Tab-separated table of C-alpha atoms in Angstrom:
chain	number	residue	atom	x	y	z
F	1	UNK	CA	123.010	84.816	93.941
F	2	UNK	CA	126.978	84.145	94.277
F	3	UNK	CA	130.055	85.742	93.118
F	4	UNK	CA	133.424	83.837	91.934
F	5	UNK	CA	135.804	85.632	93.588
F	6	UNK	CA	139.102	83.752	93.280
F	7	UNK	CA	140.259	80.452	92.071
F	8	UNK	CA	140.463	77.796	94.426
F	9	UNK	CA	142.368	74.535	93.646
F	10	UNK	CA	143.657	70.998	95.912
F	11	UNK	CA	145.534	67.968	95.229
F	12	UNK	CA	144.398	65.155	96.758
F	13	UNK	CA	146.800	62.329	97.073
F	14	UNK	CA	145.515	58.595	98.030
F	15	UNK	CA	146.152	57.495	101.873
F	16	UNK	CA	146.584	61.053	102.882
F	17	UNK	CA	143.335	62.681	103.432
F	18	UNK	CA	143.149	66.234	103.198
F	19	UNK	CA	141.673	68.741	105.974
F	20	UNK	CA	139.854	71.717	104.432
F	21	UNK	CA	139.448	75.030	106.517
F	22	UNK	CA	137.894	77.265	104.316
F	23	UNK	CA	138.672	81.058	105.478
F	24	UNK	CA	135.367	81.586	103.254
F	25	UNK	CA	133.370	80.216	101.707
F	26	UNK	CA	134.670	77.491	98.350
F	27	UNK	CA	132.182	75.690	95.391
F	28	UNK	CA	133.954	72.641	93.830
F	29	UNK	CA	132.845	72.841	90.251
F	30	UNK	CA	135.507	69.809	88.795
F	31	UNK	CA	137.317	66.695	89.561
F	32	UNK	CA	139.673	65.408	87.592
F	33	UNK	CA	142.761	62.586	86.985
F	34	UNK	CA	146.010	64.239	86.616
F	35	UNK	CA	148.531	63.470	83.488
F	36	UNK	CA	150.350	60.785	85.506
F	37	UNK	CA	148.671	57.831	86.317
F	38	UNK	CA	149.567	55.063	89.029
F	39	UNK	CA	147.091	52.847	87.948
F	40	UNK	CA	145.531	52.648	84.569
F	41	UNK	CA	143.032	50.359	84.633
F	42	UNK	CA	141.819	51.072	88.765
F	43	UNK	CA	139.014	53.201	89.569
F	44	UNK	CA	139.706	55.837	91.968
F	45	UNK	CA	136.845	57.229	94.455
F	46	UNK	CA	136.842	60.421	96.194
F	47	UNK	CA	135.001	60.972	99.570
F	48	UNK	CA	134.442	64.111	101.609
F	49	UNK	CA	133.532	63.924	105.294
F	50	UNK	CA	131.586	66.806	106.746
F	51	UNK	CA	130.165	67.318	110.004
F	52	UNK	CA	126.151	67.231	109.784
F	53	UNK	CA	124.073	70.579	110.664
F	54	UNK	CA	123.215	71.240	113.942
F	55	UNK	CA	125.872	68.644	115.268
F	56	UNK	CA	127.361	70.309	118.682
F	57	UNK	CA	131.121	70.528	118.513
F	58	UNK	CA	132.591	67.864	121.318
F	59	UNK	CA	133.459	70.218	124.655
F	60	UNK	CA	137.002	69.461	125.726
F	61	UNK	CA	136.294	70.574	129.212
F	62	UNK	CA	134.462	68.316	130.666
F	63	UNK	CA	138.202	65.853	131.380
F	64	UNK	CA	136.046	62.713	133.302
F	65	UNK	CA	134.547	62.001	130.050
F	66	UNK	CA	135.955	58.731	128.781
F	67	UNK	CA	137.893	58.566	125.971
F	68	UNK	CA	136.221	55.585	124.081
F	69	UNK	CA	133.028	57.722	124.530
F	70	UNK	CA	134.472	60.864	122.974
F	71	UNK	CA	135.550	59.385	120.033
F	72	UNK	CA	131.668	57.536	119.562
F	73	UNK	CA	130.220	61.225	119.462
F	74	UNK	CA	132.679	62.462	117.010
F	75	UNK	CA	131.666	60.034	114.361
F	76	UNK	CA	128.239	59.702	115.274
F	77	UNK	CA	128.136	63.227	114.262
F	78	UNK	CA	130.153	63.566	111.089
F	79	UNK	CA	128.548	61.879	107.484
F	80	UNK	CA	130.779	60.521	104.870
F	81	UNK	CA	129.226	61.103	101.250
F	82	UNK	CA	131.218	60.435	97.741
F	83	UNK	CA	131.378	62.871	95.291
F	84	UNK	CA	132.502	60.984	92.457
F	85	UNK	CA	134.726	57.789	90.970
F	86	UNK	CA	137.066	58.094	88.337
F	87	UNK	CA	138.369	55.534	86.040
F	88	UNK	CA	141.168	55.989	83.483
F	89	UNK	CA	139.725	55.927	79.682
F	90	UNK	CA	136.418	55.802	80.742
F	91	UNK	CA	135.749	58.592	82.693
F	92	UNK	CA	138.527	60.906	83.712
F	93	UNK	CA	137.047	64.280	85.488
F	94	UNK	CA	133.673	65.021	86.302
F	95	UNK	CA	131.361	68.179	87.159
F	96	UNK	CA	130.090	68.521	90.445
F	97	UNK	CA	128.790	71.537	92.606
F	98	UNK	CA	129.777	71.439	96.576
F	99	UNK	CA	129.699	74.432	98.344
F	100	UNK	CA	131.942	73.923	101.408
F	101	UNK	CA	130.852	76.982	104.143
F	102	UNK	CA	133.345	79.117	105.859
F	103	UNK	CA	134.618	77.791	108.827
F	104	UNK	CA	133.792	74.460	108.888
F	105	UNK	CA	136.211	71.682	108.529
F	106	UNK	CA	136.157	69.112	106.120
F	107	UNK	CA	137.987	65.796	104.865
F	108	UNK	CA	138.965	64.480	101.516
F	109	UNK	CA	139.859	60.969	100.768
F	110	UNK	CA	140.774	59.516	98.129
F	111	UNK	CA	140.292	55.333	97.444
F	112	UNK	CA	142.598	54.106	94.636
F	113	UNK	CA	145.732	54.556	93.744
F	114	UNK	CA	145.473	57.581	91.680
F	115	UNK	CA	146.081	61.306	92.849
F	116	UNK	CA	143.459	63.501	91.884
F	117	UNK	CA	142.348	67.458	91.252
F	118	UNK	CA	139.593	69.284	92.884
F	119	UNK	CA	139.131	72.784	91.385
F	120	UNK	CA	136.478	75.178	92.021
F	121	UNK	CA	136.311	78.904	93.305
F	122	UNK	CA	135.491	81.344	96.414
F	123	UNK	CA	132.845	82.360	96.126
F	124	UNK	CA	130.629	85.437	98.028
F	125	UNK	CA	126.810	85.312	98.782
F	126	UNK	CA	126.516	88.274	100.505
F	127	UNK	CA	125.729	91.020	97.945
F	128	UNK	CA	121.756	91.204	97.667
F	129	UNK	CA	121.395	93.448	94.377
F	130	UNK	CA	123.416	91.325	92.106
F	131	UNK	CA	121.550	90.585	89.060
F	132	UNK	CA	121.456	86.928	89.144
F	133	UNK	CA	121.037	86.265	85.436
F	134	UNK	CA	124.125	88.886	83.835
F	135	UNK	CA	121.414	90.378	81.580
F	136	UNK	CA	122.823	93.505	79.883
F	137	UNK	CA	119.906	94.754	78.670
F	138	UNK	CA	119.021	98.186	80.145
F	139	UNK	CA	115.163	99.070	81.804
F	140	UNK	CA	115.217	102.682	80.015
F	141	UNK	CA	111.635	102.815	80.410
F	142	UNK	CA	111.536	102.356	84.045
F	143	UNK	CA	111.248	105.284	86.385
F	144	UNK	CA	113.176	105.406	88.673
F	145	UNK	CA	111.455	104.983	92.424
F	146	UNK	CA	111.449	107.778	94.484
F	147	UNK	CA	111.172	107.134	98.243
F	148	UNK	CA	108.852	110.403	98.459
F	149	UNK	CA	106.111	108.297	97.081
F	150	UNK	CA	106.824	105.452	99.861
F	151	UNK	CA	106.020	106.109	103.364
F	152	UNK	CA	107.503	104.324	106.106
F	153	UNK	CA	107.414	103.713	110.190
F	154	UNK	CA	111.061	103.851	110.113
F	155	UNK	CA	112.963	107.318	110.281
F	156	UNK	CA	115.299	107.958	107.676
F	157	UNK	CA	118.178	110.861	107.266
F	158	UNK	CA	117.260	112.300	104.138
F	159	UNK	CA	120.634	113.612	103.901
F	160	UNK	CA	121.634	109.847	103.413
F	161	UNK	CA	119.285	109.875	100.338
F	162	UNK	CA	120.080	110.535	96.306
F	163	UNK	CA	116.691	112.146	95.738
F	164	UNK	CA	115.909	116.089	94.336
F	165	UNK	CA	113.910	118.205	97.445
F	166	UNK	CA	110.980	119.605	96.713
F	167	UNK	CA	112.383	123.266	97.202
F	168	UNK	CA	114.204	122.829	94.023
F	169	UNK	CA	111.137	121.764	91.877
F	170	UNK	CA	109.376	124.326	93.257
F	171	UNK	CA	111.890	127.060	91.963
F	172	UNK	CA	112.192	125.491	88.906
F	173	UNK	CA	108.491	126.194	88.102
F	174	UNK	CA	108.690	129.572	89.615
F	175	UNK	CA	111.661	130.824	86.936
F	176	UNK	CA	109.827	129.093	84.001
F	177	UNK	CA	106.789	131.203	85.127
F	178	UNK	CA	108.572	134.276	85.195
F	179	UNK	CA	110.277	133.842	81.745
F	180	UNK	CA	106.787	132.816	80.749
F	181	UNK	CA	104.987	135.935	81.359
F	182	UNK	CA	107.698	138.151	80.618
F	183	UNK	CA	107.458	136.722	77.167
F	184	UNK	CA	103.793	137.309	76.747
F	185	UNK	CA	104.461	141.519	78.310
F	186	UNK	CA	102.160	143.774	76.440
F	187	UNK	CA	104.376	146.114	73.986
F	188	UNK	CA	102.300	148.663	74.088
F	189	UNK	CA	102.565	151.770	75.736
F	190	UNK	CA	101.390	151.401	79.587
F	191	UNK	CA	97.965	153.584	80.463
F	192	UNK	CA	98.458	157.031	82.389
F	193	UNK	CA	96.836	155.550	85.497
F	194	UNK	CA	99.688	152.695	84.965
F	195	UNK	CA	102.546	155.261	84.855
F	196	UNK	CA	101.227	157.639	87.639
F	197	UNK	CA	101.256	154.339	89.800
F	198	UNK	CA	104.575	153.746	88.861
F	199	UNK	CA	105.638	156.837	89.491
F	200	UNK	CA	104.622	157.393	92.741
F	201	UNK	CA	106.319	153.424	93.721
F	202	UNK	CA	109.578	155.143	91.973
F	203	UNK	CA	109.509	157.896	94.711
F	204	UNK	CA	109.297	155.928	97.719
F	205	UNK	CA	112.329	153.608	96.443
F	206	UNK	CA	116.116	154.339	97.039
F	207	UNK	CA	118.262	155.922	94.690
F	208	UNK	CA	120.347	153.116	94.232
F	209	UNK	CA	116.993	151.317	93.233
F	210	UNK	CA	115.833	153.822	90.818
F	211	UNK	CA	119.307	153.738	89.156
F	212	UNK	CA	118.659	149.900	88.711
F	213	UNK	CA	115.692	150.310	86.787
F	214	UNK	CA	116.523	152.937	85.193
F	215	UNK	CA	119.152	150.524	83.458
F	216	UNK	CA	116.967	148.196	83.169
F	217	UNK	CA	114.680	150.276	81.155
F	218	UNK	CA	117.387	151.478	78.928
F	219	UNK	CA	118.500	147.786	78.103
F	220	UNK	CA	115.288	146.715	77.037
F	221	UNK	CA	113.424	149.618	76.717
F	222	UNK	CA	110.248	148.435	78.465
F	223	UNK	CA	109.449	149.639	81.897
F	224	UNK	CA	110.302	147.651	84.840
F	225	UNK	CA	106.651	146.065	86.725
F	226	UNK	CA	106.416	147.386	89.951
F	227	UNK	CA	108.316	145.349	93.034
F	228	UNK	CA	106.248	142.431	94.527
F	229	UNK	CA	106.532	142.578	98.306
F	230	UNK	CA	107.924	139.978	100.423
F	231	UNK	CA	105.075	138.953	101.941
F	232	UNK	CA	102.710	138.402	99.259
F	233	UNK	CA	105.757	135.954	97.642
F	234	UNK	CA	105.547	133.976	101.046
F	235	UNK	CA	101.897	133.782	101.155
F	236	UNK	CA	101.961	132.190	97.279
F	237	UNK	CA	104.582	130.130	97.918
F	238	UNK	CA	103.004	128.748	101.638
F	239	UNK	CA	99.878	128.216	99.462
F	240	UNK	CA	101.619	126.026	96.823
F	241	UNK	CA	103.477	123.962	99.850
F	242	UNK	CA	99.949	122.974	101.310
F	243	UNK	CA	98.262	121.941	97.759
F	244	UNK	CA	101.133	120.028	96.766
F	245	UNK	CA	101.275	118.046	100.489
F	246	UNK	CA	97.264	117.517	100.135
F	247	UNK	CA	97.647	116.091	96.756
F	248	UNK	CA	101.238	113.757	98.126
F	249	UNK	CA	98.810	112.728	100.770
F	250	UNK	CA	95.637	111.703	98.392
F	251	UNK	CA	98.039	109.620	96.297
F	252	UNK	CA	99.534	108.088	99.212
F	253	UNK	CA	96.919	105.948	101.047
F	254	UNK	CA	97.963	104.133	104.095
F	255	UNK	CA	97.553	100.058	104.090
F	256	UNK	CA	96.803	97.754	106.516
F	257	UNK	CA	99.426	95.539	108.114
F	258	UNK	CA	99.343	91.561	107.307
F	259	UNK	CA	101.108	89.103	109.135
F	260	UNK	CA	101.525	86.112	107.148
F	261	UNK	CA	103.503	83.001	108.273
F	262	UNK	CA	106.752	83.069	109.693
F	263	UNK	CA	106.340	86.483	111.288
F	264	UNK	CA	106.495	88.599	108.546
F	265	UNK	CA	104.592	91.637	108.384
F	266	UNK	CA	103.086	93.015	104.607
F	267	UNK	CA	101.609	96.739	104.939
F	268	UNK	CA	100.454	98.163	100.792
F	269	UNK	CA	101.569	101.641	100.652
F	270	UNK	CA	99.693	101.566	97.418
F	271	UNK	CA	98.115	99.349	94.969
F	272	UNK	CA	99.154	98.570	91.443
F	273	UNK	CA	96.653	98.472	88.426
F	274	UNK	CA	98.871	95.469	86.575
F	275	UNK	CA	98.681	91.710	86.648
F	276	UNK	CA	99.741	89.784	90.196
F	277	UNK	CA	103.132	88.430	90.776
F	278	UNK	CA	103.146	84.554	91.263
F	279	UNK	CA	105.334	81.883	91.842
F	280	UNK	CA	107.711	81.355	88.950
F	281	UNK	CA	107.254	85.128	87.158
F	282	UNK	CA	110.430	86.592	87.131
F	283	UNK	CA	109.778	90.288	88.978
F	284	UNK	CA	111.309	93.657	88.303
F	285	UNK	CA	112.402	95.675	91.319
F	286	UNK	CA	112.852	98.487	93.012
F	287	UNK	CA	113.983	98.642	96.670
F	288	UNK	CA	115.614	99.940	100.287
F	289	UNK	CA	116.933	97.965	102.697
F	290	UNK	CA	117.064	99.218	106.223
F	291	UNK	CA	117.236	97.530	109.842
F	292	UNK	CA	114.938	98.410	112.831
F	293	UNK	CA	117.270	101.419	113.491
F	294	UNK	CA	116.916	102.868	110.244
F	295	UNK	CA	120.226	102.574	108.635
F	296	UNK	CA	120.141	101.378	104.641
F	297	UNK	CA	122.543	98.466	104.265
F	298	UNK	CA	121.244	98.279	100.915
F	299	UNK	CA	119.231	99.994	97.436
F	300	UNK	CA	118.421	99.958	94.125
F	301	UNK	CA	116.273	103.028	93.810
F	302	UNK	CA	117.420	103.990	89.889
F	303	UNK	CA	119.508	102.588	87.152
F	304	UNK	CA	119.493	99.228	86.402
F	305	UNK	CA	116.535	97.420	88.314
F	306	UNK	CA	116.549	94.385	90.130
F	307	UNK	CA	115.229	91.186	88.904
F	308	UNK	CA	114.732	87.555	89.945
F	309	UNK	CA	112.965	84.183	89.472
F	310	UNK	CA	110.038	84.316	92.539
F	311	UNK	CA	109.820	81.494	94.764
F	312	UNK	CA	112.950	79.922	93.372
F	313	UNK	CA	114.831	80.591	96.241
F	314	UNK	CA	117.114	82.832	94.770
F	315	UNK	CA	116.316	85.644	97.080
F	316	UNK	CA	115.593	85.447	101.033
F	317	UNK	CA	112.756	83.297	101.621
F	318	UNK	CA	110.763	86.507	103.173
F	319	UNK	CA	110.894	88.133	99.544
F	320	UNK	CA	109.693	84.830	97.949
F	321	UNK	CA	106.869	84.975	100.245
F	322	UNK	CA	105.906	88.803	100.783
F	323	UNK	CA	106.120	89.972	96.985
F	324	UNK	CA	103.779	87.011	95.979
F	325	UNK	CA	100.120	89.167	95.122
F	326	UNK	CA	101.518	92.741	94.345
F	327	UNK	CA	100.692	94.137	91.401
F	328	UNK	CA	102.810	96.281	88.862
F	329	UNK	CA	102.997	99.585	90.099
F	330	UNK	CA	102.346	98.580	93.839
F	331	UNK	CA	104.358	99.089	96.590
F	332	UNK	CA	104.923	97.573	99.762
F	333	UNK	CA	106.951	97.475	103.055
F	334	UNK	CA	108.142	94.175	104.406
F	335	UNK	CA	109.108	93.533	108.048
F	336	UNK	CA	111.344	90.357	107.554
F	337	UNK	CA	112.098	88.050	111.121
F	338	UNK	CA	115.535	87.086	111.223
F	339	UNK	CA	114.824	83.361	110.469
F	340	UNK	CA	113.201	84.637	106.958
F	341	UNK	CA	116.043	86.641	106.242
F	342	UNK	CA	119.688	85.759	106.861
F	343	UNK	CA	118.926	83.667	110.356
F	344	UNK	CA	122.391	83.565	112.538
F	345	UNK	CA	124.461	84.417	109.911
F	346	UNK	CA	125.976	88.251	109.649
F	347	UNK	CA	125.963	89.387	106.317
F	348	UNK	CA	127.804	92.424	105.006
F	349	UNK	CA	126.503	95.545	107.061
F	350	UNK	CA	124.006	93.193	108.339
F	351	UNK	CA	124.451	91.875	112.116
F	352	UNK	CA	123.443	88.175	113.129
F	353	UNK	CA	119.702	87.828	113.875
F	354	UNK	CA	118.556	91.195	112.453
F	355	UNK	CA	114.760	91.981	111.494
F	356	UNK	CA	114.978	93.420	108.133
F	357	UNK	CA	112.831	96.221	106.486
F	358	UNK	CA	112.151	96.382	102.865
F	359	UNK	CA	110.461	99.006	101.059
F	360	UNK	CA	109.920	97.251	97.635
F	361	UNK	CA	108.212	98.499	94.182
F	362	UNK	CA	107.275	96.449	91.792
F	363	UNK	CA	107.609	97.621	87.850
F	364	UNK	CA	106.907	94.837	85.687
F	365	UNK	CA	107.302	90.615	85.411
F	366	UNK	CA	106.737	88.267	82.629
């Protein structure tokens, strides 16, 4: 999952090799001949030289190191590898697809007599909810995943969170009750026992609250139900609040944590009632990103959901792993070890050897 985020462009020119620097990182896509040749019938090679992985850089410190002995190291540890030859009518540019990392220093040569063009692009790799495949078609029968239904280990500040709180459903149901049964109000005329109890309520109120519903009365000509007390209204509403938490926590059973290889950890938060995801289905996803301390460095919780090829590679190699066996509908919490996830390398809002936490929801795959 890259991004092309600028063009990038050299000329290489034979007998001067070039050293590359990249300030990030650069994928050569094309090399080509350029409209003025030295030689028309020579074939012209270009080489890079890279420094393998894992090759130590030489430490200019230690001075009673011999010379000779330096220079042995340094090209014991760099490779040479050719990324293409070029030959006037015959071939003349040709595709390739080199990613040269940020940081690192690299050399072009060029064998022939011919100058020649590398072009390609900076690129980024950091953004994990890019859609990898630039579909356009929109999910509109997805719902949206609502953390609510996921529970987790790590704190979160709801604050930090797009999601509606419970309060306001709950007075949403509340008014549509009230306009309910004040709708289905009786139009007859109230009993005597019904008006003597009114009556006597009318007495004990103020006179600022009879003048109220004495208003009210003449707006709508109906007589205004007597005034609920406080305390019955909290004792209803306390009621509600413990049915509705005994029915979150029914739907919400706990899982058991797996450790599967590498280190990472797989707890089910709940299980799905559709087909398995397997290597090679491409998933639809929901998800939160968080690190051990509980900040998000990354969601998709509505919209547009996520999708990808599993066990391609084109997602961290603990997603490939832990989302193999869910179901659709399930959900899950991955603990990801750093070497799973992004290893050494910071990514953006993401610090260098950081255990990541996913809580993940799978919604369909095909």
């Amino acid at each position: 999952m890259t991004i092309a985020v600028a063009l990038w462009s050299i000329t290489a020119t034979p007998g001067e090799p070039s050293v590359i620097s990249p300030p990030s990182d650069i994928r050569i896509t094309n090399i080509a001949l350029g409209d003025q040749l030295a030689d028309e019938n020579g074939r012209t090679t270009v080489k890079l030289v890279y420094r393998r992985p894992g090759a130590d850089e030489p430490d200019s410190d230690e001075e009673d190191e011999d010379e000779d002995e330096e220079k042995e190291n340094d090209n014991a540890e760099l490779s040479s590898t050719v990324l293409c030859s070029l030959t006037p009518g015959k071939i003349e540019q040709s595709t390739v697809d080199v990613v040269l990392t940020e940081d690192d220093e690299y050399l072009i040569e060029v064998v022939g007599k011919n100058t020649v063009y590398l072009t390609g692009n900076y690129i980024d790799q950091s953004p994990f909810d890019q859609d990898p495949y630039g579909e356009d078609e929109d999910v509109s029968d997805e719902e949206d995943f609502d953390l609510q239904d996921v529970s987790s280990d790590v704190e979160v500040n709801p604050d930090e969170l797009d999601i509606p709180s419970d309060d306001e459903g709950r007075f949403e149901e509340i008014v549509e009750e009230t306009k309910a049964a004040s709708k289905g109000e009786s139009k007859k005329r109230p009993r005597d026992s019904d008006a003597m109890e009114t009556g006597e309520q009318e007495g004990k109120l103020s006179k600022a609250e009879q003048k109220k519903q004495k208003k009210l009365k003449a707006a709508n000509g109906e007589a205004v139900p007597a005034a609920t007390s406080e305390k019955s209204e909290k004792a209803e509403k306390g009621k509600k609040e413990k049915k509705e938490k005994k029915k979150d926590e029914k739907e919400k059973p706990k899982g058991e944590s797996k450790t599967l290889s590498g280190g990472l950890k797989v707890v089910d938060h709940k299980t799905g009632t559709g087909p398995q995801a397997k290597s090679g289905d491409t998933v639809t996803m929901r998800y939160i990103g968080k690190l051990e301390n509980g900040k998000i460095f990354d969601q998709n919780t509505k919209g547009k959901p996520f999708k990808f090829h599993l066990g391609k590679g084109e997602v961290i190699k603990g997603w490939d792993i832990g989302i193999v066996g869910m179901q659709v509908g399930g959900e899950r919490m991955l603990t990801i070890p750093a070497p799973m996830a992004y290893g050494k390398r910071a990514q953006g809002g993401i610090p260098a050897n950081s255990t990541l936490i996913f809580e993940v929801k799978l919604l369909g795959l095909n």
